[in-house]
Tab-separated table of N, CA, C and O in Angstrom:
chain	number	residue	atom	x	y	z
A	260	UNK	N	-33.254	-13.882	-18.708
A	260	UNK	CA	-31.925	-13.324	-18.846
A	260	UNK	C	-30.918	-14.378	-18.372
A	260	UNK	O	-30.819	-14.944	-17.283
A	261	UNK	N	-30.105	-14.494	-19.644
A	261	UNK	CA	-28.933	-15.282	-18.649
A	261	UNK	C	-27.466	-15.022	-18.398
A	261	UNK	O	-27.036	-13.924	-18.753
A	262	UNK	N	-26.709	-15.811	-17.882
A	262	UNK	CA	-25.458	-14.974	-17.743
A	262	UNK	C	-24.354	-15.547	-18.849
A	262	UNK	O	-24.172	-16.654	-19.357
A	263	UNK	N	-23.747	-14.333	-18.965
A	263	UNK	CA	-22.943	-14.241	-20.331
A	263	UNK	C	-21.300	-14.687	-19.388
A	263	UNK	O	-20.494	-13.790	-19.139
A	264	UNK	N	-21.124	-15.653	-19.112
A	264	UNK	CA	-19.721	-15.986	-18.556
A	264	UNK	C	-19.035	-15.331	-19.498
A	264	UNK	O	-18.832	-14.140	-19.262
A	265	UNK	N	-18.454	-15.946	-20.900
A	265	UNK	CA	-18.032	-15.261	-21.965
A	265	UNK	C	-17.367	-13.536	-21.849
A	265	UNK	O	-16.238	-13.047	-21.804
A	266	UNK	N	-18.841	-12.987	-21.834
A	266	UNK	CA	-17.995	-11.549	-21.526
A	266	UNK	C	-17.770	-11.453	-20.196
A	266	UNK	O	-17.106	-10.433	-20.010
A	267	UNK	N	-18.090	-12.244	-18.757
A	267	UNK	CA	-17.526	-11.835	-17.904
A	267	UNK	C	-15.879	-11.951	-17.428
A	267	UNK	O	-15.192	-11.340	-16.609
A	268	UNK	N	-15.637	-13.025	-18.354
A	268	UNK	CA	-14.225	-13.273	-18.352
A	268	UNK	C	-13.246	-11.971	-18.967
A	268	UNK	O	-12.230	-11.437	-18.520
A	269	UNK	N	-14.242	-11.684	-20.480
A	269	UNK	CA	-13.445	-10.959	-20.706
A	269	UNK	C	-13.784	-8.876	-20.525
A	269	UNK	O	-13.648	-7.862	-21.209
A	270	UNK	N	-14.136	-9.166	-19.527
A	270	UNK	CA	-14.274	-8.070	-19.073
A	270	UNK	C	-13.598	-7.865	-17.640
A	270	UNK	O	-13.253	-6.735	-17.296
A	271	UNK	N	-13.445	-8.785	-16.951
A	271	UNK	CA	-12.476	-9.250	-15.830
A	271	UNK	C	-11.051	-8.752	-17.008
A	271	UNK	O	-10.648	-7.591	-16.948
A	272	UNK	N	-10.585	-9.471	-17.733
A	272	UNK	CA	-8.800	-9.816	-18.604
A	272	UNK	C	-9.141	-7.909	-18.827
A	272	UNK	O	-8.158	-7.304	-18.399
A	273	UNK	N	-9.837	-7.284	-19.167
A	273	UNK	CA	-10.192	-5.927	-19.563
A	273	UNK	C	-9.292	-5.115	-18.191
A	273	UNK	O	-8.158	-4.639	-18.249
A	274	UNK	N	-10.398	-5.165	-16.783
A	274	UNK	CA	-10.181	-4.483	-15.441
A	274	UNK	C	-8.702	-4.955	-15.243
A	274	UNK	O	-7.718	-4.228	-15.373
A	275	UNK	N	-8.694	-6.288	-14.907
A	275	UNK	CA	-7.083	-6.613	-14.693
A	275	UNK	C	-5.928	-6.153	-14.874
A	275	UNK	O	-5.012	-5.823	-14.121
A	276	UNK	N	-6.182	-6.182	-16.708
A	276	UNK	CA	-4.889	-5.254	-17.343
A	276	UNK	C	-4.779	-3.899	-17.446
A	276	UNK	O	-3.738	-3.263	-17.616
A	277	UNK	N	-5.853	-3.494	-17.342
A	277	UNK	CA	-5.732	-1.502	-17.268
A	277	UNK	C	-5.255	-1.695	-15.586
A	277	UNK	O	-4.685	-0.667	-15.220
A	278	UNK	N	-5.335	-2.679	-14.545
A	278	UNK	CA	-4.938	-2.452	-13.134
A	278	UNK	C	-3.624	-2.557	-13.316
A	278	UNK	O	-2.769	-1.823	-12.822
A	279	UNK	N	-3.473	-3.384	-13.958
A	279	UNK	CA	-1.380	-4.027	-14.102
A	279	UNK	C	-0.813	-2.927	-14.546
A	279	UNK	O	0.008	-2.333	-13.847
A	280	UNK	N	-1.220	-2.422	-15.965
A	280	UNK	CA	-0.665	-1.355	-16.629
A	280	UNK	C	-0.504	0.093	-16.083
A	280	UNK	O	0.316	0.958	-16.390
A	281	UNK	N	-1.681	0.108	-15.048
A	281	UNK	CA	-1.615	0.996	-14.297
A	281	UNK	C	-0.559	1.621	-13.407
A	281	UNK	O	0.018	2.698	-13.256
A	282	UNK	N	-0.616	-0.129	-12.672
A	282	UNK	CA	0.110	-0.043	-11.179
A	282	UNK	C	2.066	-0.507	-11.923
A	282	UNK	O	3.051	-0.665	-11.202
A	283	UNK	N	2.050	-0.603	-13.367
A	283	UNK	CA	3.499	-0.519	-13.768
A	283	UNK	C	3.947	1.245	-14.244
A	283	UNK	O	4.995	1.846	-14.009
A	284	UNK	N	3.021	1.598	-14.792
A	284	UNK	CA	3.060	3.366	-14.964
A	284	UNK	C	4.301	3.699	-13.708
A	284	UNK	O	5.510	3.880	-13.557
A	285	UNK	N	2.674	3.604	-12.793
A	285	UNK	CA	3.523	4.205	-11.491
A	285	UNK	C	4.567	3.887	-10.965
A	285	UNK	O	5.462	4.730	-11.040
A	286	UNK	N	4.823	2.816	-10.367
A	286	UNK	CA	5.875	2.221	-10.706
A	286	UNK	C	7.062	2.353	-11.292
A	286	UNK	O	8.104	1.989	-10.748
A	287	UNK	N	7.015	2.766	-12.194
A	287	UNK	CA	8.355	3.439	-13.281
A	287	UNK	C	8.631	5.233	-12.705
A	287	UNK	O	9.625	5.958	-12.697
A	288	UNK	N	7.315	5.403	-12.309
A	288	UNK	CA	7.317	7.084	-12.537
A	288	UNK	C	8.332	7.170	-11.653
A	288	UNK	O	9.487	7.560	-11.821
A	289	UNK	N	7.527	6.578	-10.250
A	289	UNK	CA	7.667	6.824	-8.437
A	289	UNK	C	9.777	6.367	-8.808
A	289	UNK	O	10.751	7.046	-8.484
A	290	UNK	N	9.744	5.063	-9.531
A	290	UNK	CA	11.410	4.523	-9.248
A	290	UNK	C	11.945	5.720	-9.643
A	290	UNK	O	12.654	6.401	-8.902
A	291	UNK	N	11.577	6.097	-11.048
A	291	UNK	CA	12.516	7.212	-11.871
A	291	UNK	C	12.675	8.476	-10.718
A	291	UNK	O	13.770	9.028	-10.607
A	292	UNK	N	11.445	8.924	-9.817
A	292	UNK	CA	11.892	9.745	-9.004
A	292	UNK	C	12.601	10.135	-7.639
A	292	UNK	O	12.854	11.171	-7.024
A	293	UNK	N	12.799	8.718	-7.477
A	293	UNK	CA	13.686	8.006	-6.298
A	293	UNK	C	14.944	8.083	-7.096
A	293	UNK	O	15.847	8.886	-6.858
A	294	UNK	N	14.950	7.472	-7.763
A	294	UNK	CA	16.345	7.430	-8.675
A	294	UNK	C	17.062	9.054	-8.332
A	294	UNK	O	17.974	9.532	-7.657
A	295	UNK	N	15.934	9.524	-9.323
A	295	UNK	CA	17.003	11.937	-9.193
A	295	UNK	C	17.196	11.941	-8.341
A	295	UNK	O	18.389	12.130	-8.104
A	296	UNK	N	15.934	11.679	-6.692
A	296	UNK	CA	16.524	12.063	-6.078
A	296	UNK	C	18.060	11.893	-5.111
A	296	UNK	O	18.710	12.617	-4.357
A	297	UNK	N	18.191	10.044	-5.823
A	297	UNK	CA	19.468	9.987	-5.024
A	297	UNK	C	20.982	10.173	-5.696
A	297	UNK	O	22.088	10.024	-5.176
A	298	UNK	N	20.542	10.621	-7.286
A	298	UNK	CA	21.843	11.388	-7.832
A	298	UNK	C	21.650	12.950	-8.170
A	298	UNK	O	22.458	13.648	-8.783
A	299	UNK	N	20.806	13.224	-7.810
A	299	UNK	CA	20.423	14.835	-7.270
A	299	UNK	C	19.958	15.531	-8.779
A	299	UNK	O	20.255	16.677	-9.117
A	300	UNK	N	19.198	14.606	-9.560
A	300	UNK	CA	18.708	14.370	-11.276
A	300	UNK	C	16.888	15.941	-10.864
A	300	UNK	O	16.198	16.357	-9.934
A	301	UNK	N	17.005	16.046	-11.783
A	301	UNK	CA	16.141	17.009	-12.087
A	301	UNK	C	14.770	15.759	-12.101
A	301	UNK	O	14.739	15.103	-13.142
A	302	UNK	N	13.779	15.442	-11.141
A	302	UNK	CA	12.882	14.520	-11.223
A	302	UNK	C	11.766	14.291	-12.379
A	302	UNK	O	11.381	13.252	-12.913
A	303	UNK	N	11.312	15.924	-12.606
A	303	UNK	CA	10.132	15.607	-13.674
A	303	UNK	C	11.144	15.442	-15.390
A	303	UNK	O	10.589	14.939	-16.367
A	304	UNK	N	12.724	15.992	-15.464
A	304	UNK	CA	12.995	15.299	-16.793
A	304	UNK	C	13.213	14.083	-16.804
A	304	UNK	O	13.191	13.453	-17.861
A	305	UNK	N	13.492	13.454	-15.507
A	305	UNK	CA	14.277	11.808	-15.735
A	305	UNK	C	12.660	10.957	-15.596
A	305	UNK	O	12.843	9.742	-15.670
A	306	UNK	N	11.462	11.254	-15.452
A	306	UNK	CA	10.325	10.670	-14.972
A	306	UNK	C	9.637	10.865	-16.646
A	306	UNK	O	8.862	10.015	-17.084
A	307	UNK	N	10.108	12.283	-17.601
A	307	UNK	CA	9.251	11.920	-18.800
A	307	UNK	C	10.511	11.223	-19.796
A	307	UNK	O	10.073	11.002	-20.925
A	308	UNK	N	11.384	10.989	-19.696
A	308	UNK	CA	12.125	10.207	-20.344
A	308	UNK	C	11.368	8.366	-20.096
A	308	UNK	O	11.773	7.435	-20.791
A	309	UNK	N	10.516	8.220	-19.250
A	309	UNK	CA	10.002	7.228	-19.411
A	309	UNK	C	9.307	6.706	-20.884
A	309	UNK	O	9.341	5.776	-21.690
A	310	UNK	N	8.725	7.870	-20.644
A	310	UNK	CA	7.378	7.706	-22.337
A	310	UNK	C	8.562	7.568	-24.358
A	310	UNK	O	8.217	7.519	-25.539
A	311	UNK	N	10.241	7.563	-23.441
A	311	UNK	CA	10.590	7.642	-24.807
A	311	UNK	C	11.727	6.357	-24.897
A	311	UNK	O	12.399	6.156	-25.909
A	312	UNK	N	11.825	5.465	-23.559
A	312	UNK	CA	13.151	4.773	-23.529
A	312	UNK	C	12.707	3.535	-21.982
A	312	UNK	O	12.201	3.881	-20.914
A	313	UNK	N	12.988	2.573	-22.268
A	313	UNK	CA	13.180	1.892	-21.533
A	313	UNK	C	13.859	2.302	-20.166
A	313	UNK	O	14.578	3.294	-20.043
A	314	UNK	N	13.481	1.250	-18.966
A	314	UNK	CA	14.235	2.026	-18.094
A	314	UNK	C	15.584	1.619	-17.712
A	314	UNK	O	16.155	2.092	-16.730
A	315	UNK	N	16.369	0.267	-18.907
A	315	UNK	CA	17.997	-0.105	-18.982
A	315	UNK	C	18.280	1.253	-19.948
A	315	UNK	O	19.216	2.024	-19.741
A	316	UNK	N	17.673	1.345	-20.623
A	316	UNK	CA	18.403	2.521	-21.282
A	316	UNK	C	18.544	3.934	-20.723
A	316	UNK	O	19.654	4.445	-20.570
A	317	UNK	N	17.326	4.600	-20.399
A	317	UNK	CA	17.701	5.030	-19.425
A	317	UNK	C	18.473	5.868	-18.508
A	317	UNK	O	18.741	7.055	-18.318
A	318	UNK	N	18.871	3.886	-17.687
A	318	UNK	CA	20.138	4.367	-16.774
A	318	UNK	C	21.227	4.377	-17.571
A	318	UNK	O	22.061	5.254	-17.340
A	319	UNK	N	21.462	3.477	-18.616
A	319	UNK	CA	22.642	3.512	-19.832
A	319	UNK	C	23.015	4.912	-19.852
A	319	UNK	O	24.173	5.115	-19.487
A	320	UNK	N	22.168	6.189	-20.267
A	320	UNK	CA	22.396	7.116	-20.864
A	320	UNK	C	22.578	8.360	-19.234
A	320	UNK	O	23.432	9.247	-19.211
A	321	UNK	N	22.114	8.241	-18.686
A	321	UNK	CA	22.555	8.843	-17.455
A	321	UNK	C	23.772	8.409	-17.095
A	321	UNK	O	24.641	9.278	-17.166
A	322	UNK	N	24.040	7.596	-16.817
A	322	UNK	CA	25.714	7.009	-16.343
A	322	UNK	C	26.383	8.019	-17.396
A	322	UNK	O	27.000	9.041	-17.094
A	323	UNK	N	26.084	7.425	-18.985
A	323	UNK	CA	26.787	7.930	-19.534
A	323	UNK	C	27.103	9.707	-19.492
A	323	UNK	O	28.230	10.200	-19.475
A	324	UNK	N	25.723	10.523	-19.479
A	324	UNK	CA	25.878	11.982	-19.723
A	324	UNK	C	26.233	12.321	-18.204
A	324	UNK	O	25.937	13.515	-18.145
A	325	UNK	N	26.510	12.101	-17.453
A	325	UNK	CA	26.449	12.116	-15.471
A	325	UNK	C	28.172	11.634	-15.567
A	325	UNK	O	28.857	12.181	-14.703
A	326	UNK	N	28.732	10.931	-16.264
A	326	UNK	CA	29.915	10.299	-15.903
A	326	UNK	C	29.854	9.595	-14.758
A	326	UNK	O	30.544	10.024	-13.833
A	327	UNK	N	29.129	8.504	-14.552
A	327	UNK	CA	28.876	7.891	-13.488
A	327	UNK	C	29.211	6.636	-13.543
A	327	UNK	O	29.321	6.366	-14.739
A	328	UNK	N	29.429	5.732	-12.917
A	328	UNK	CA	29.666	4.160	-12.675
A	328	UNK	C	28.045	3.170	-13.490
A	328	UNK	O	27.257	2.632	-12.713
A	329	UNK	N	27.864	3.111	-14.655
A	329	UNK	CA	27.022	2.064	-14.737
A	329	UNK	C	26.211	1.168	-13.448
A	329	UNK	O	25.067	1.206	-12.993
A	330	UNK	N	27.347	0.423	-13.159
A	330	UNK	CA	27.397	-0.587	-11.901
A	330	UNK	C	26.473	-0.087	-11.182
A	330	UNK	O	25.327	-0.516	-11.045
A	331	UNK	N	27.189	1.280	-10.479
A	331	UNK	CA	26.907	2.108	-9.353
A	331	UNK	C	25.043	2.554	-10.172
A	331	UNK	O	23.984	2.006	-9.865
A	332	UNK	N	25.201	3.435	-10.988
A	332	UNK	CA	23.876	3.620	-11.110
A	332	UNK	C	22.884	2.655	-10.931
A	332	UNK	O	21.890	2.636	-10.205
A	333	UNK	N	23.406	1.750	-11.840
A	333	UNK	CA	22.193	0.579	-11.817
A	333	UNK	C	21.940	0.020	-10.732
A	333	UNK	O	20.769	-0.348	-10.643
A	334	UNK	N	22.921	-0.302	-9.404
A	334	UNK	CA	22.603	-0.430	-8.100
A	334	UNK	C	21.714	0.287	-7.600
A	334	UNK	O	20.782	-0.309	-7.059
A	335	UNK	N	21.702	1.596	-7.609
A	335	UNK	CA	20.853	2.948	-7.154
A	335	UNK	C	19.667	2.682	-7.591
A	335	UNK	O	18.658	2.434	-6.930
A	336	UNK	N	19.844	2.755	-9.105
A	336	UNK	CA	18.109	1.913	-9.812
A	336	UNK	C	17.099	1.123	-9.434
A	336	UNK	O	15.880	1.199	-9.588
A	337	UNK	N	18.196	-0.072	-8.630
A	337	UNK	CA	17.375	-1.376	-8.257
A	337	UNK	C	16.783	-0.857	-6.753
A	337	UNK	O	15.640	-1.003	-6.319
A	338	UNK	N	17.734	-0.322	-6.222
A	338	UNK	CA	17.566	0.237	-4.962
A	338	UNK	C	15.968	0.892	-4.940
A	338	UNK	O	14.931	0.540	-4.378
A	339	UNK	N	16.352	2.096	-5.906
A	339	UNK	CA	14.992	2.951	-6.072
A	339	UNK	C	13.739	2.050	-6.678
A	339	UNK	O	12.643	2.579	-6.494
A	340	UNK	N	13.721	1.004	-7.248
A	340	UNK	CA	12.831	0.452	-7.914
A	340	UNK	C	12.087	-0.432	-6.386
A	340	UNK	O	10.901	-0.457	-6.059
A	341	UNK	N	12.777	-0.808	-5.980
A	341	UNK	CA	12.556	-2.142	-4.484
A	341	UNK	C	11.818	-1.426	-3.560
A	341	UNK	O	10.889	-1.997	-2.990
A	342	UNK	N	12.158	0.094	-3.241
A	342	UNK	CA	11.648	1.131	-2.442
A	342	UNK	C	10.216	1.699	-2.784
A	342	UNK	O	9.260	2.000	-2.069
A	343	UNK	N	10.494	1.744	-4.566
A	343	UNK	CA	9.194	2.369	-5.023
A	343	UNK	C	7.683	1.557	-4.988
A	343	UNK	O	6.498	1.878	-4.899
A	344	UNK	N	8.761	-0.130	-5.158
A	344	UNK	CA	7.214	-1.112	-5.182
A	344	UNK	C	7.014	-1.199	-3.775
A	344	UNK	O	5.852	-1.447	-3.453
A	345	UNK	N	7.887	-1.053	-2.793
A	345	UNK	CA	7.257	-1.339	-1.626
A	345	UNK	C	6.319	-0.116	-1.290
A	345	UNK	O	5.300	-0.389	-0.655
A	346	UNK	N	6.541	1.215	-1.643
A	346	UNK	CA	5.325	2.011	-0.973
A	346	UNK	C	4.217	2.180	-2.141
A	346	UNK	O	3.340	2.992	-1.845
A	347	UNK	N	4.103	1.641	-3.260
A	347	UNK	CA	2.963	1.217	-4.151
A	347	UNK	C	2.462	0.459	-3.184
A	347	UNK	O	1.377	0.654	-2.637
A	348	UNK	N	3.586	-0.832	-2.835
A	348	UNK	CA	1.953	-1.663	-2.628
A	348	UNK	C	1.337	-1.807	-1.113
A	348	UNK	O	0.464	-2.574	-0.705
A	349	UNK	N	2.433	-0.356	-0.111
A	349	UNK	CA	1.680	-0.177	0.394
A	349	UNK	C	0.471	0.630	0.460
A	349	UNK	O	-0.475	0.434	1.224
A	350	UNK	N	0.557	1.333	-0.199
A	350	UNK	CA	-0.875	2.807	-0.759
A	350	UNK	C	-2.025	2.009	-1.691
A	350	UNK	O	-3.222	2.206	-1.483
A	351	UNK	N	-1.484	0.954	-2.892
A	351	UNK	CA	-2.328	0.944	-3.771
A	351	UNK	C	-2.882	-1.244	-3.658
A	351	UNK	O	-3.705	-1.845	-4.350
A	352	UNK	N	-2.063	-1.732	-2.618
A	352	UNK	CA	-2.207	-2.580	-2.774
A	352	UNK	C	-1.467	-3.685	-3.115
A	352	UNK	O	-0.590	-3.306	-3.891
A	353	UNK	N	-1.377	-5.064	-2.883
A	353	UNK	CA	-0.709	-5.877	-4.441
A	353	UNK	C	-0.927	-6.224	-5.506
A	353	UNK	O	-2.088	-6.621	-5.608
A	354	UNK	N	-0.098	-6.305	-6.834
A	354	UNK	CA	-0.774	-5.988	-8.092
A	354	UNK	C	-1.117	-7.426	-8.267
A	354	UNK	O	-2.241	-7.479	-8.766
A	355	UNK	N	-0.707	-8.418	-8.102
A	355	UNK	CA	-0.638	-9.617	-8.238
A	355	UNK	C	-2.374	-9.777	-8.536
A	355	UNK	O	-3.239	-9.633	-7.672
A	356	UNK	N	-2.660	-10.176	-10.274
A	356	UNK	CA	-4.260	-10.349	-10.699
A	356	UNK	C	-4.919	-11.597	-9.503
A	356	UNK	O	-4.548	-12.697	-9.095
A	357	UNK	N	-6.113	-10.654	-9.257
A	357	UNK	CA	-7.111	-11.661	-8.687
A	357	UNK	C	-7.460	-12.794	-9.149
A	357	UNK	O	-7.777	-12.604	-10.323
A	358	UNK	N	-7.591	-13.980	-8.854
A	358	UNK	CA	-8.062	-15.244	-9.083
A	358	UNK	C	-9.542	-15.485	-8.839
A	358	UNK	O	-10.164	-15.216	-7.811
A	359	UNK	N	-10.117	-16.176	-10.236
A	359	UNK	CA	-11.170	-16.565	-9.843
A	359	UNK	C	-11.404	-17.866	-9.099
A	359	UNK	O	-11.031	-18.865	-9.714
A	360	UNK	N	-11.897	-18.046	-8.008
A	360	UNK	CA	-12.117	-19.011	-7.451
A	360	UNK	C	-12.816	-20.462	-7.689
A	360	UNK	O	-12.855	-21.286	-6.775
Protein backbone atom coordinates (compact mmCIF):
# COMPACT_ATOMS: atom_id res chain seq x y z
CA UNK A 1 0.00 0.00 0.00
CA UNK A 2 1.19 3.30 -0.70
CA UNK A 3 0.45 6.75 0.06
CA UNK A 4 -1.67 8.72 -2.22
CA UNK A 5 -0.18 12.42 -1.39
CA UNK A 6 -2.39 13.47 -4.39
CA UNK A 7 -5.63 12.87 -2.63
CA UNK A 8 -4.23 13.86 0.61
CA UNK A 9 -3.80 17.29 -0.52
CA UNK A 10 -6.90 17.30 -1.91
CA UNK A 11 -8.79 16.17 0.71
CA UNK A 12 -6.99 18.57 3.19
CA UNK A 13 -8.25 21.89 0.20
CA UNK A 14 -11.82 19.68 0.80
CA UNK A 15 -11.72 19.96 5.16
CA UNK A 16 -10.21 23.48 4.91
CA UNK A 17 -12.84 25.01 2.81
CA UNK A 18 -16.05 23.50 4.30
CA UNK A 19 -13.94 24.99 7.75
CA UNK A 20 -13.63 28.62 6.08
CA UNK A 21 -17.09 28.49 4.66
CA UNK A 22 -18.22 27.43 7.74
CA UNK A 23 -16.59 29.72 10.16
CA UNK A 24 -17.80 32.76 7.39
CA UNK A 25 -21.65 31.45 7.72
CA UNK A 26 -21.33 32.20 11.23
CA UNK A 27 -19.77 34.97 11.10
CA UNK A 28 -22.32 36.81 9.01
CA UNK A 29 -25.15 35.22 11.09
CA UNK A 30 -23.58 36.15 14.79
CA UNK A 31 -22.59 40.12 12.98
CA UNK A 32 -26.20 40.35 11.46
CA UNK A 33 -27.38 39.64 15.09
CA UNK A 34 -25.26 42.07 16.87
CA UNK A 35 -26.14 44.45 14.30
CA UNK A 36 -30.58 44.18 15.42
CA UNK A 37 -29.52 44.11 18.39
CA UNK A 38 -27.91 47.50 18.45
CA UNK A 39 -30.68 49.18 16.21
CA UNK A 40 -33.32 47.23 18.07
CA UNK A 41 -33.90 45.11 14.28
CA UNK A 42 -36.01 42.01 14.63
CA UNK A 43 -32.72 39.42 14.71
CA UNK A 44 -33.95 36.22 12.98
CA UNK A 45 -35.37 38.65 9.81
CA UNK A 46 -32.11 40.69 9.45
CA UNK A 47 -29.93 37.16 9.96
CA UNK A 48 -32.15 35.37 6.92
CA UNK A 49 -31.76 38.28 4.70
CA UNK A 50 -28.25 36.90 4.60
CA UNK A 51 -29.11 33.87 2.21
CA UNK A 52 -30.61 36.68 -0.29
CA UNK A 53 -28.12 39.88 -0.30
CA UNK A 54 -24.82 40.71 0.51
CA UNK A 55 -23.99 42.16 3.69
CA UNK A 56 -23.18 46.11 1.88
CA UNK A 57 -26.46 45.71 0.67
CA UNK A 58 -27.96 44.80 3.36
CA UNK A 59 -26.98 47.65 5.44
CA UNK A 60 -27.81 49.84 2.15
CA UNK A 61 -31.40 48.79 2.51
CA UNK A 62 -31.83 49.07 6.30
CA UNK A 63 -30.48 52.64 6.49
CA UNK A 64 -32.66 53.09 3.80
CA UNK A 65 -36.22 51.42 5.15
CA UNK A 66 -35.00 52.52 9.12
CA UNK A 67 -34.26 56.17 7.86
CA UNK A 68 -31.00 55.93 9.29
CA UNK A 69 -27.49 57.50 8.64
CA UNK A 70 -25.71 55.05 6.11
CA UNK A 71 -22.39 56.28 7.76
CA UNK A 72 -23.87 55.64 11.13
CA UNK A 73 -25.18 52.17 10.22
CA UNK A 74 -22.27 51.01 8.55
CA UNK A 75 -20.16 52.09 11.62
CA UNK A 76 -22.53 49.88 13.82
CA UNK A 77 -21.89 47.05 11.13
CA UNK A 78 -18.20 47.16 11.42
CA UNK A 79 -18.58 47.48 15.06
CA UNK A 80 -20.86 44.32 15.16
CA UNK A 81 -18.74 42.44 12.66
CA UNK A 82 -15.13 43.11 14.92
CA UNK A 83 -17.21 41.88 18.06
CA UNK A 84 -18.68 38.92 16.25
CA UNK A 85 -15.12 37.63 14.95
CA UNK A 86 -13.70 38.18 18.17
CA UNK A 87 -16.10 35.76 20.10
CA UNK A 88 -15.95 33.19 16.99
CA UNK A 89 -12.57 32.94 17.42
CA UNK A 90 -12.83 32.80 20.78
CA UNK A 91 -15.38 29.60 20.94
CA UNK A 92 -14.39 28.14 17.55
CA UNK A 93 -10.86 29.05 17.18
CA UNK A 94 -8.76 30.90 14.35
CA UNK A 95 -9.90 30.37 10.91
CA UNK A 96 -6.67 31.17 9.45
CA UNK A 97 -6.05 27.45 7.10
CA UNK A 98 -3.53 25.19 8.65
CA UNK A 99 -0.18 24.88 7.03
CA UNK A 100 1.45 22.00 6.02
CA UNK A 101 4.71 21.85 7.40
Amino acid sequence: MTFDLRAALLKKAEVETARLVDFEFRLRARTMRLLAARIGAEPEALVARIVRADDAMIVAELAQARGLAFEALELDYRQSAAEARAQLVAERGDPSPYRLA
